[in-house]
Short mmCIF file of N, CA and C and ligand atoms in Angstrom, two decimals:
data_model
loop_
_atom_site.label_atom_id
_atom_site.label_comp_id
_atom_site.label_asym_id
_atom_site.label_seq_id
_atom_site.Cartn_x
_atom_site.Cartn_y
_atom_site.Cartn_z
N UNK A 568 6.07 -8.82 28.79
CA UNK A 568 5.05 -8.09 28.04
C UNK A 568 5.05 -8.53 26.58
N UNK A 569 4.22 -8.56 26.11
CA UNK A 569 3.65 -9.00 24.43
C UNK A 569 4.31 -8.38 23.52
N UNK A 570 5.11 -8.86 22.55
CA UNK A 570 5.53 -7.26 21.60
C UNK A 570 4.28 -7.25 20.57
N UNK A 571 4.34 -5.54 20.65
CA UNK A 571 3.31 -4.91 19.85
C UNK A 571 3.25 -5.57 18.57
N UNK A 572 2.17 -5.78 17.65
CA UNK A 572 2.26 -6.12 16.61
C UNK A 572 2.44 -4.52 15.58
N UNK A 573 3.45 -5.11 14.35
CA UNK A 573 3.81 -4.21 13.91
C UNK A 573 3.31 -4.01 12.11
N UNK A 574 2.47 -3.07 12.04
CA UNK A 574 2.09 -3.37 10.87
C UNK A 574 2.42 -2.08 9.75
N UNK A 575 2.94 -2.01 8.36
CA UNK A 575 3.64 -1.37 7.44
C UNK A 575 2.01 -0.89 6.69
N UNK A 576 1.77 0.59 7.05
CA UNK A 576 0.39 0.76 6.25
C UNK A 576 0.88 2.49 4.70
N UNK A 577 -0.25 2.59 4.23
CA UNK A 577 -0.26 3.38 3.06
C UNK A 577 -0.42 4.94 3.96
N UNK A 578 0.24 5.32 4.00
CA UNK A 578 0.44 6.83 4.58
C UNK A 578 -1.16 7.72 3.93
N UNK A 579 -1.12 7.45 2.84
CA UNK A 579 -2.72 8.13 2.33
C UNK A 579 -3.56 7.64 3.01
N UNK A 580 -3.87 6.60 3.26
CA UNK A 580 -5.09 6.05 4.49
C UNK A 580 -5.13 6.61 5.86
N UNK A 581 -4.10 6.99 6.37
CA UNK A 581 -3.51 7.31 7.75
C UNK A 581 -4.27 9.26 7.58
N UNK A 582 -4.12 9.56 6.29
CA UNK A 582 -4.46 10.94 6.37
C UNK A 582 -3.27 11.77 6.00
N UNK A 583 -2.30 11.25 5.60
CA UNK A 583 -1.73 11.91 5.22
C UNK A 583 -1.54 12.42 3.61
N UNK A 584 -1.43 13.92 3.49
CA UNK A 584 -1.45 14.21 1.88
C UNK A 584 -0.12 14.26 0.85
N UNK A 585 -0.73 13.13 0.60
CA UNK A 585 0.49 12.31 -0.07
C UNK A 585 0.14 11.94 -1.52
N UNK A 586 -1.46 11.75 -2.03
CA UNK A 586 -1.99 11.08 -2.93
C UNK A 586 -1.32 12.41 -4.20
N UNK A 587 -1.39 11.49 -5.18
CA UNK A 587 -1.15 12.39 -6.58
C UNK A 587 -2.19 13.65 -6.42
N UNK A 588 -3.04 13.43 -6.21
CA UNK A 588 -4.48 14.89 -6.38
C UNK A 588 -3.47 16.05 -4.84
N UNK A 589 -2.90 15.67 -4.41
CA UNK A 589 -2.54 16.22 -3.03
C UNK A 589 -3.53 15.75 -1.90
N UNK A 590 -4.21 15.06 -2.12
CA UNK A 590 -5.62 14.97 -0.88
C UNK A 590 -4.48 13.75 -0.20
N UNK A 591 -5.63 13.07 0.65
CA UNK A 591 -5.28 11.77 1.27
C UNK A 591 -6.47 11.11 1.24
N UNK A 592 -6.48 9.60 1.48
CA UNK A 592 -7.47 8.62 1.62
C UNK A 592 -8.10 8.31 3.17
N UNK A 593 -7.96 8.82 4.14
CA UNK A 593 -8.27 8.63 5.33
C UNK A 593 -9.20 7.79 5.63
N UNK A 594 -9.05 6.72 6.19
CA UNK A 594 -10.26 5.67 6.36
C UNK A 594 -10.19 5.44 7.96
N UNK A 595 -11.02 6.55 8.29
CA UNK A 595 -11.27 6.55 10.11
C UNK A 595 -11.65 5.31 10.91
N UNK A 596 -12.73 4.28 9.87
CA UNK A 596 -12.48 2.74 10.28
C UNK A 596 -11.31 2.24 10.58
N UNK A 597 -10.56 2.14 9.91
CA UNK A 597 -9.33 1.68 9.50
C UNK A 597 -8.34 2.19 11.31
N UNK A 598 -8.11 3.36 11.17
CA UNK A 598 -7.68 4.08 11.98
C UNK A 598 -7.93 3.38 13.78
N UNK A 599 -9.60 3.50 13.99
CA UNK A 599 -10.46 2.59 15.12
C UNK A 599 -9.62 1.68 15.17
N UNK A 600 -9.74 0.94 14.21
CA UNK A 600 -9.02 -0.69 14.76
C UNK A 600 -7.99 -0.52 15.09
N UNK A 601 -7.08 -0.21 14.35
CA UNK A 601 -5.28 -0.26 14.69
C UNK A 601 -5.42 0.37 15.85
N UNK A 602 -6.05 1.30 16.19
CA UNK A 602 -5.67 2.01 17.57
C UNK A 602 -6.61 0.90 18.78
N UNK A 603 -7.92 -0.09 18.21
CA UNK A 603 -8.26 -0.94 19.08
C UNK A 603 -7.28 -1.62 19.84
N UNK A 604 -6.31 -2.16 18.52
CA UNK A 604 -5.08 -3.12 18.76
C UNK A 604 -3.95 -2.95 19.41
N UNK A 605 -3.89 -1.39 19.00
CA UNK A 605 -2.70 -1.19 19.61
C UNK A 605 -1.40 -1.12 19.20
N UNK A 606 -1.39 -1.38 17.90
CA UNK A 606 -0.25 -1.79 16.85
C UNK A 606 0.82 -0.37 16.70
N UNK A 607 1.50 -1.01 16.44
CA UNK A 607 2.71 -0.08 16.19
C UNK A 607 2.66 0.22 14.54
N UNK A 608 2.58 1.79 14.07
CA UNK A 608 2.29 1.74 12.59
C UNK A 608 3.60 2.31 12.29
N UNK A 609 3.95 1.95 10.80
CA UNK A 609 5.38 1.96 10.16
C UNK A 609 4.53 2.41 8.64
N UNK A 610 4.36 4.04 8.24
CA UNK A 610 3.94 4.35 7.54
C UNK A 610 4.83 4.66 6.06
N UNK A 611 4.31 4.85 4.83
CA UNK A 611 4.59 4.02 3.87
C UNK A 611 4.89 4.76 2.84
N UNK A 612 4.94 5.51 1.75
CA UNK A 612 4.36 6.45 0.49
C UNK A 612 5.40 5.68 -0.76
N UNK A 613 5.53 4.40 -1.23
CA UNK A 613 6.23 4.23 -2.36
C UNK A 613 6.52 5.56 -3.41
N UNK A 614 5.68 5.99 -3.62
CA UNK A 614 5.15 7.30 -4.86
C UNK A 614 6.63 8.58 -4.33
N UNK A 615 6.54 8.21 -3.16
CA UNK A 615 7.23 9.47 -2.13
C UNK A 615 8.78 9.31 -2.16
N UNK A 616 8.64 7.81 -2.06
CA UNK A 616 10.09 6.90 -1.64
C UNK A 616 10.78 7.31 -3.07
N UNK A 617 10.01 7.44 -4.16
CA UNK A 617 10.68 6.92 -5.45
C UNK A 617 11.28 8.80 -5.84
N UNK A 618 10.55 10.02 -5.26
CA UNK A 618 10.80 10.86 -5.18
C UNK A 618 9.98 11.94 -6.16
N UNK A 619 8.81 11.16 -6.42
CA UNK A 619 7.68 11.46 -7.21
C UNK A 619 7.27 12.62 -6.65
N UNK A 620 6.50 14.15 -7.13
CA UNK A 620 5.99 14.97 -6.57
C UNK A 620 4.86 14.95 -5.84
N UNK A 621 4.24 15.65 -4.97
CA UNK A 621 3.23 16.10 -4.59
C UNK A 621 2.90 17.63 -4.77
N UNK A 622 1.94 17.79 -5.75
CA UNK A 622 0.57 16.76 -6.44
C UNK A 622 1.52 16.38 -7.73
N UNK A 623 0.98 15.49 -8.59
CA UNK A 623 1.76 14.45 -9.51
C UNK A 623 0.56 13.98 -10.60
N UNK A 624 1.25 13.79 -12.11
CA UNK A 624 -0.32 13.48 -12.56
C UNK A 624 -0.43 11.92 -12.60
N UNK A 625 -1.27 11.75 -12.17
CA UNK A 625 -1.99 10.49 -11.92
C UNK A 625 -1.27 9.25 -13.43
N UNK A 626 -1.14 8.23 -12.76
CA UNK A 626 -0.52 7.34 -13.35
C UNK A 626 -0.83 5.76 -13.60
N UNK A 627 -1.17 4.64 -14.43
CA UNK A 627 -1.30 3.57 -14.39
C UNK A 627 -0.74 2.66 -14.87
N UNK A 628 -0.92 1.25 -14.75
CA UNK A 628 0.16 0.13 -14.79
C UNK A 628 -0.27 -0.13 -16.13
N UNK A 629 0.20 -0.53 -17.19
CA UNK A 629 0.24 -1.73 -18.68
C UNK A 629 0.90 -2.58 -18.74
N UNK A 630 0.76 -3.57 -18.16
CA UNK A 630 1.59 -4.95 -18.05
C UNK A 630 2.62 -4.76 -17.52
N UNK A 631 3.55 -5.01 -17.85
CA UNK A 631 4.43 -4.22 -16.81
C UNK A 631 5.15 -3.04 -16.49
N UNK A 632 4.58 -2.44 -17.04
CA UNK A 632 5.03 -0.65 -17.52
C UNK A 632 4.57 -0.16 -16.15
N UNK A 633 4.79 1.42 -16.25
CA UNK A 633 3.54 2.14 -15.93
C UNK A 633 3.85 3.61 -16.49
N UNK A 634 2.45 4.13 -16.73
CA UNK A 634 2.63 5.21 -17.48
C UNK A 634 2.50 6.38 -16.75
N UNK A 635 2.03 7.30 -16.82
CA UNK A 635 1.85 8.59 -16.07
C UNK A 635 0.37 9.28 -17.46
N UNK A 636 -0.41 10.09 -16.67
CA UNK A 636 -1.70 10.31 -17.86
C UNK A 636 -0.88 10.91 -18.86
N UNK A 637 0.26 11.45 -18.66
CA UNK A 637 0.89 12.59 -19.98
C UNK A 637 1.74 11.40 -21.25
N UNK A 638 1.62 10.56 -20.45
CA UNK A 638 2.23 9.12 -21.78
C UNK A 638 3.83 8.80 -21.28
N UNK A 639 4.73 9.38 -19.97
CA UNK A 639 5.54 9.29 -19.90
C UNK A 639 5.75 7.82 -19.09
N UNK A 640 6.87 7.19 -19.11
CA UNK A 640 7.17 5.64 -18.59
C UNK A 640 7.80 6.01 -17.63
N UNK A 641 7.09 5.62 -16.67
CA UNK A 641 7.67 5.97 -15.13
C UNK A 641 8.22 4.79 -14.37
N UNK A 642 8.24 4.07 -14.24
CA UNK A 642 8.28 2.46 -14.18
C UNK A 642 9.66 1.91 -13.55
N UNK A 643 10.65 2.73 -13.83
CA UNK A 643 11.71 2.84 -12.80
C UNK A 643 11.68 3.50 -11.55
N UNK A 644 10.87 4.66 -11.53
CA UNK A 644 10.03 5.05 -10.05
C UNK A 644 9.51 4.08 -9.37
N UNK A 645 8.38 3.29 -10.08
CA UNK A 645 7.81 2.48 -9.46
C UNK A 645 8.81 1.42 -8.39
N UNK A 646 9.80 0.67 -9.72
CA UNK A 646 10.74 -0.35 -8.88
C UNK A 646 10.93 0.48 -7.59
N UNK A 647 11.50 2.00 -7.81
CA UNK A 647 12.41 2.45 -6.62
C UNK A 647 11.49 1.99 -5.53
N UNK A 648 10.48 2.58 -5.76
CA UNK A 648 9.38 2.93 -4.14
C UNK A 648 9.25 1.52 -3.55
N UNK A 649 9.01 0.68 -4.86
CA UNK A 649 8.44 -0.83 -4.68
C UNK A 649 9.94 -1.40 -3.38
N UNK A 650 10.95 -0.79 -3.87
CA UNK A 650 12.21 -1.71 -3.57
C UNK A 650 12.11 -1.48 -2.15
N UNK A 651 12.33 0.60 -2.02
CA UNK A 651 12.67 1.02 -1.01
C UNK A 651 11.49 0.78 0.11
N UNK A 652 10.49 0.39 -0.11
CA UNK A 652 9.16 -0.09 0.67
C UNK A 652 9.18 -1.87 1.34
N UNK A 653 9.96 -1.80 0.44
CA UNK A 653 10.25 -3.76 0.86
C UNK A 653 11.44 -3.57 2.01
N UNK A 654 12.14 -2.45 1.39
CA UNK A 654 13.70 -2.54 2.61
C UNK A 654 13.03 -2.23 4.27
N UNK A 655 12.24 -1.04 3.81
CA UNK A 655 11.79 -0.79 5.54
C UNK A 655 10.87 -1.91 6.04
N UNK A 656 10.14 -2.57 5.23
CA UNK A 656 9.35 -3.55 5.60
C UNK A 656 10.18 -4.54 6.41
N UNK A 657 10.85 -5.15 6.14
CA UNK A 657 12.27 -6.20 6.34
C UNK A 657 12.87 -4.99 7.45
N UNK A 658 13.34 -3.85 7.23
CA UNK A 658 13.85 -3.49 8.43
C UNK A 658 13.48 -3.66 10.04
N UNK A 659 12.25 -3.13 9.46
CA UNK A 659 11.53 -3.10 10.60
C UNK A 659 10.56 -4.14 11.00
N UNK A 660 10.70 -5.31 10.82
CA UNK A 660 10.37 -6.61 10.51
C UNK A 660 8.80 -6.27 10.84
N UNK A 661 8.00 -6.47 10.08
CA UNK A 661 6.67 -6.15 10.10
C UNK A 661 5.83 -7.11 9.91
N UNK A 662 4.83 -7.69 10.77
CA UNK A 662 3.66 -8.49 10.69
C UNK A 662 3.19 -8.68 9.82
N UNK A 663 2.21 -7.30 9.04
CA UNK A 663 1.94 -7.60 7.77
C UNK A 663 1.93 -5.93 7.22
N UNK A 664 0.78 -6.47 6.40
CA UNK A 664 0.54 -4.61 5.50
C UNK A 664 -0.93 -4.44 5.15
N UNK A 665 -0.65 -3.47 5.06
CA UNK A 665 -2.58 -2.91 4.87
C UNK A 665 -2.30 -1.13 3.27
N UNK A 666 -2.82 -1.95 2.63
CA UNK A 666 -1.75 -0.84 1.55
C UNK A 666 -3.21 -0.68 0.19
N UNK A 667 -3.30 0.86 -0.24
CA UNK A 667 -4.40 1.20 -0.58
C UNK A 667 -4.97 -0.13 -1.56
N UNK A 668 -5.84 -0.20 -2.07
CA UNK A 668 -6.63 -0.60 -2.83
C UNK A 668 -6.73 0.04 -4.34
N UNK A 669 -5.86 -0.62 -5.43
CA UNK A 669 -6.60 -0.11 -6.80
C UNK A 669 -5.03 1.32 -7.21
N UNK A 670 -4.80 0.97 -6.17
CA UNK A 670 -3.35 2.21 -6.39
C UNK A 670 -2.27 1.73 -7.38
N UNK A 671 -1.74 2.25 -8.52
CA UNK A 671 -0.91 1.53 -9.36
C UNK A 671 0.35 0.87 -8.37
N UNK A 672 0.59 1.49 -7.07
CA UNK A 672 1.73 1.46 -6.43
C UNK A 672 1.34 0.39 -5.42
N UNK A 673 0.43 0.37 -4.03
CA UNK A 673 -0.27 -0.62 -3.49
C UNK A 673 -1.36 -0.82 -3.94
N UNK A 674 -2.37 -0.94 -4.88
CA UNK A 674 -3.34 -2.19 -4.97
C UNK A 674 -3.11 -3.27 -4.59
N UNK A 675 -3.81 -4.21 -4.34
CA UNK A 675 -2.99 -5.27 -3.69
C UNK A 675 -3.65 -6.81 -4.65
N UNK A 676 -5.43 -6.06 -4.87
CA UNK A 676 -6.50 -7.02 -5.60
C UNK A 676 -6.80 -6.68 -6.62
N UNK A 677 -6.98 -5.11 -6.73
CA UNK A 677 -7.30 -4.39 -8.06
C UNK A 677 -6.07 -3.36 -8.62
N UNK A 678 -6.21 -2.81 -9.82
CA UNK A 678 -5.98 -1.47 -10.49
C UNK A 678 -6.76 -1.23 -11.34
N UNK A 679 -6.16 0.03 -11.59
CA UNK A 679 -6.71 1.06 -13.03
C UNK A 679 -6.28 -0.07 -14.14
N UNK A 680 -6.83 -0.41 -15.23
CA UNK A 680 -6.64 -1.08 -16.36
C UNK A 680 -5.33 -0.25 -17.32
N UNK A 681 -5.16 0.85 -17.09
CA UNK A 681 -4.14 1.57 -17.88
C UNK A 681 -5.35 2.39 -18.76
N UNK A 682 -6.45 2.51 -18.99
CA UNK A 682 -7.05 3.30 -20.09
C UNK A 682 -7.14 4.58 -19.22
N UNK A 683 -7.23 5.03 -18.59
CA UNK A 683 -7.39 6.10 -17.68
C UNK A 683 -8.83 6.56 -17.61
N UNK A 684 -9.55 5.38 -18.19
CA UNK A 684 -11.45 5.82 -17.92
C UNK A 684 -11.84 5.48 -16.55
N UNK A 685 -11.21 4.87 -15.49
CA UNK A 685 -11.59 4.39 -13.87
C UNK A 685 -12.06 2.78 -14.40
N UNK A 686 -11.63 2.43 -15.00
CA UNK A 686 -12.07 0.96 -15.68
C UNK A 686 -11.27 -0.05 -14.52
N UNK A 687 -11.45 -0.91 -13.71
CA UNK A 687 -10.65 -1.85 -12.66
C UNK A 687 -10.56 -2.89 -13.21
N UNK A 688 -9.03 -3.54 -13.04
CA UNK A 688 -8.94 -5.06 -13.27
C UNK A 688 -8.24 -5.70 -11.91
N UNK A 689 -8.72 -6.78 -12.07
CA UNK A 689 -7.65 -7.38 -10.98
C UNK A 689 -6.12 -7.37 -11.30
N UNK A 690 -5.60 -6.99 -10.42
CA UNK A 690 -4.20 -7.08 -10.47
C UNK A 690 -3.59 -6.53 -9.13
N UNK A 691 -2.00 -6.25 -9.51
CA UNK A 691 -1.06 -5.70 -7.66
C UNK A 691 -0.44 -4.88 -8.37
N UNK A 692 -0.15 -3.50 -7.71
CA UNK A 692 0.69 -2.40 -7.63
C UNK A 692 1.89 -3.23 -7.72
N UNK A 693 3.04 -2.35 -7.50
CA UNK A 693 4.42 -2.75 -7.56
C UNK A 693 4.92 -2.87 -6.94
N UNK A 694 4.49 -2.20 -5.93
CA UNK A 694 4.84 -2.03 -4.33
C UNK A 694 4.34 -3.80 -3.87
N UNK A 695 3.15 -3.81 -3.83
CA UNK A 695 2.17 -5.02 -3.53
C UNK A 695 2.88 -6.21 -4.16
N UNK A 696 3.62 -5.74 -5.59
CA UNK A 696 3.91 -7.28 -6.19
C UNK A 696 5.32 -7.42 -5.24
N UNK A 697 5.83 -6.43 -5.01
CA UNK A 697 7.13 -6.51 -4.33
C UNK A 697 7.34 -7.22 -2.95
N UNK A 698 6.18 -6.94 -2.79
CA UNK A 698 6.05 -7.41 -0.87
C UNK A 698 5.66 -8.91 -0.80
N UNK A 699 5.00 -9.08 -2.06
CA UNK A 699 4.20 -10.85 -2.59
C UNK A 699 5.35 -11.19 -2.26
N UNK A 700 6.25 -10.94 -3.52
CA UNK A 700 7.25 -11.75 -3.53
C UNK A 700 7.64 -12.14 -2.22
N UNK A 701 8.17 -11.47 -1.55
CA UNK A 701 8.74 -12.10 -0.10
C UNK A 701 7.33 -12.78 0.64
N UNK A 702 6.57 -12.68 0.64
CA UNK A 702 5.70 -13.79 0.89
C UNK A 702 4.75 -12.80 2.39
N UNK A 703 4.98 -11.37 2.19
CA UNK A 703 4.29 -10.35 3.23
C UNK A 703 2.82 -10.38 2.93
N UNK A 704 2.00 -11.27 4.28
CA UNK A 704 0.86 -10.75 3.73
C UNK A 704 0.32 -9.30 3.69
N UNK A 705 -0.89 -8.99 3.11
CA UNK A 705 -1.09 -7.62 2.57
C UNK A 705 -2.92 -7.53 2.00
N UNK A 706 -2.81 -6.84 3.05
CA UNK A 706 -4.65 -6.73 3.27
C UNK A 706 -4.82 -5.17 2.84
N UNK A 707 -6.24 -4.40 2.00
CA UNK A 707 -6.21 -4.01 1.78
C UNK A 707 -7.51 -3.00 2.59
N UNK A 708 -7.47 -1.50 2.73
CA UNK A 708 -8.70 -0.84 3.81
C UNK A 708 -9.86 -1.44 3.45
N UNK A 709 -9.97 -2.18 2.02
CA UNK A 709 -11.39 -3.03 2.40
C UNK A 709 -11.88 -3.90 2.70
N UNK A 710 -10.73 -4.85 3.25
CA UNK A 710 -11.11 -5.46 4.29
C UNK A 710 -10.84 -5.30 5.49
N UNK A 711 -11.62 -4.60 6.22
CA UNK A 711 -11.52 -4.03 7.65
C UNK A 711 -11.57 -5.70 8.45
N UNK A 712 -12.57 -6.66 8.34
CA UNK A 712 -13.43 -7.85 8.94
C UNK A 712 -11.53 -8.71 8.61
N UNK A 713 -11.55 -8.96 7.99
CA UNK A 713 -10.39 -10.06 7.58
C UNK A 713 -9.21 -9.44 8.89
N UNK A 714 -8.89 -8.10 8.53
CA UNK A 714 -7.77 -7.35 9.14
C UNK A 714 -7.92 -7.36 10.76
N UNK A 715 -8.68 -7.58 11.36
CA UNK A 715 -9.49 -7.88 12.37
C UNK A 715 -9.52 -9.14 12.99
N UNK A 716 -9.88 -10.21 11.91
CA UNK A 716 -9.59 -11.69 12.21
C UNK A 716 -8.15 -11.68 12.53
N UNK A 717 -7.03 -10.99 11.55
CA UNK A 717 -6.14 -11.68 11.32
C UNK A 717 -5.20 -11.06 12.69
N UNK A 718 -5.39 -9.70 13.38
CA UNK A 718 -5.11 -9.50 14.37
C UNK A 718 -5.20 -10.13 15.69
N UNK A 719 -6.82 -10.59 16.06
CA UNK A 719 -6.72 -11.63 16.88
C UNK A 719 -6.13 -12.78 16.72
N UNK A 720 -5.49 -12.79 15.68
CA UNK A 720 -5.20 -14.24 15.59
C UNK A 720 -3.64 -13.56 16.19
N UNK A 721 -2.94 -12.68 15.73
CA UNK A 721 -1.33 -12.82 16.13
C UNK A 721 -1.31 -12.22 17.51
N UNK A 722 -2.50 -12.36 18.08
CA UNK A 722 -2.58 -11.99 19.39
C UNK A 722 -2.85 -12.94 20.35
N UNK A 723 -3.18 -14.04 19.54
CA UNK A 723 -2.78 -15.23 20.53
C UNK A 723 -2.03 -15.67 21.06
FE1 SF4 B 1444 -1.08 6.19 -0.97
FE2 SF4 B 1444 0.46 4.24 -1.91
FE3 SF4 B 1444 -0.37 6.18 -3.53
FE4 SF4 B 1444 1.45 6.73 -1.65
S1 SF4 B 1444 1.72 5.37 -3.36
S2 SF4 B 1444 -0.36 7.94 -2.13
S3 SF4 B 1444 0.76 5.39 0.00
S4 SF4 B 1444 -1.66 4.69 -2.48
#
């Protein structure tokens, strides 16, 4: 039998309330496919890992900082989640990742610029830069089409 493909996703996408506001990101697309596939999910919360609250005030990256909206340097949180997110990744040897979009923690293409106006730049969470490094690819819920390709493909 085939082993399942195993993929490391953002617990806020999945529906779970995890996000700083307390909500979650649920992307029911998202959801369809993996369950098309069949995949084995290995869910995620850096923010959680690092021991950050829920709800939490919202926070962004400055080069390599990151701040929190109240001006505090949180940025050793970040490493933690970033670290402890790479260990289960590697534990649980994982295919790839699918990790929010624009999140100081997984963005993967974008973030918050640090001004806290919703201003986007390109850039990677910490989590995201963490997983680069080891060379994990890392797709983000907006690309559903890519995430899709790239499944049939390890299903060959
Ligand atoms: Fe979602 Fe990642 Fe933020 Fe956790 S750290 S709430 S998984 S985007």
């Amino acid at each position: 039998m085939k082993k399942k493909i195993k993929v490391l996703i953002s617990a806020c996408l999945l529906g779970d309330n995890v996000k700083y506001s307390g909500g979650n990101n649920l992307t029911p697309e998202l959801v369809t496919l993996l369950e098309k596939y069949n995949v084995k999910i290995i869910k995620i919360c850096p923010e959680c890992f690092a021991g950050l609250p829920i709800p939490r005030v919202p926070s962004e990256i400055r080069g390599d900082k990151v701040f929190s909206k109240d001006s505090r340097d949180i940025t050793e949180e970040f490493l933690i989640g970033a670290e402890k997110t790479y260990k289960v990744a590697k534990n649980k040897e994982i295919d790839f990742a699918i990790l929010k979009e624009r999140s100081p923690s997984c963005g993967s293409s974008f973030i918050y610029d640090g001004s806290f106006s919703g201003k986007t730049i390109q850039g990677q969470g910490f989590t995201a830069r963490r997983l680069n490094k080891e060379n994990i690819v890392i797709f983000s819920e907006e690309n559903l089409e890519e995430i899709e390709k790239y499944l049939e493909e390890l299903n060959k």
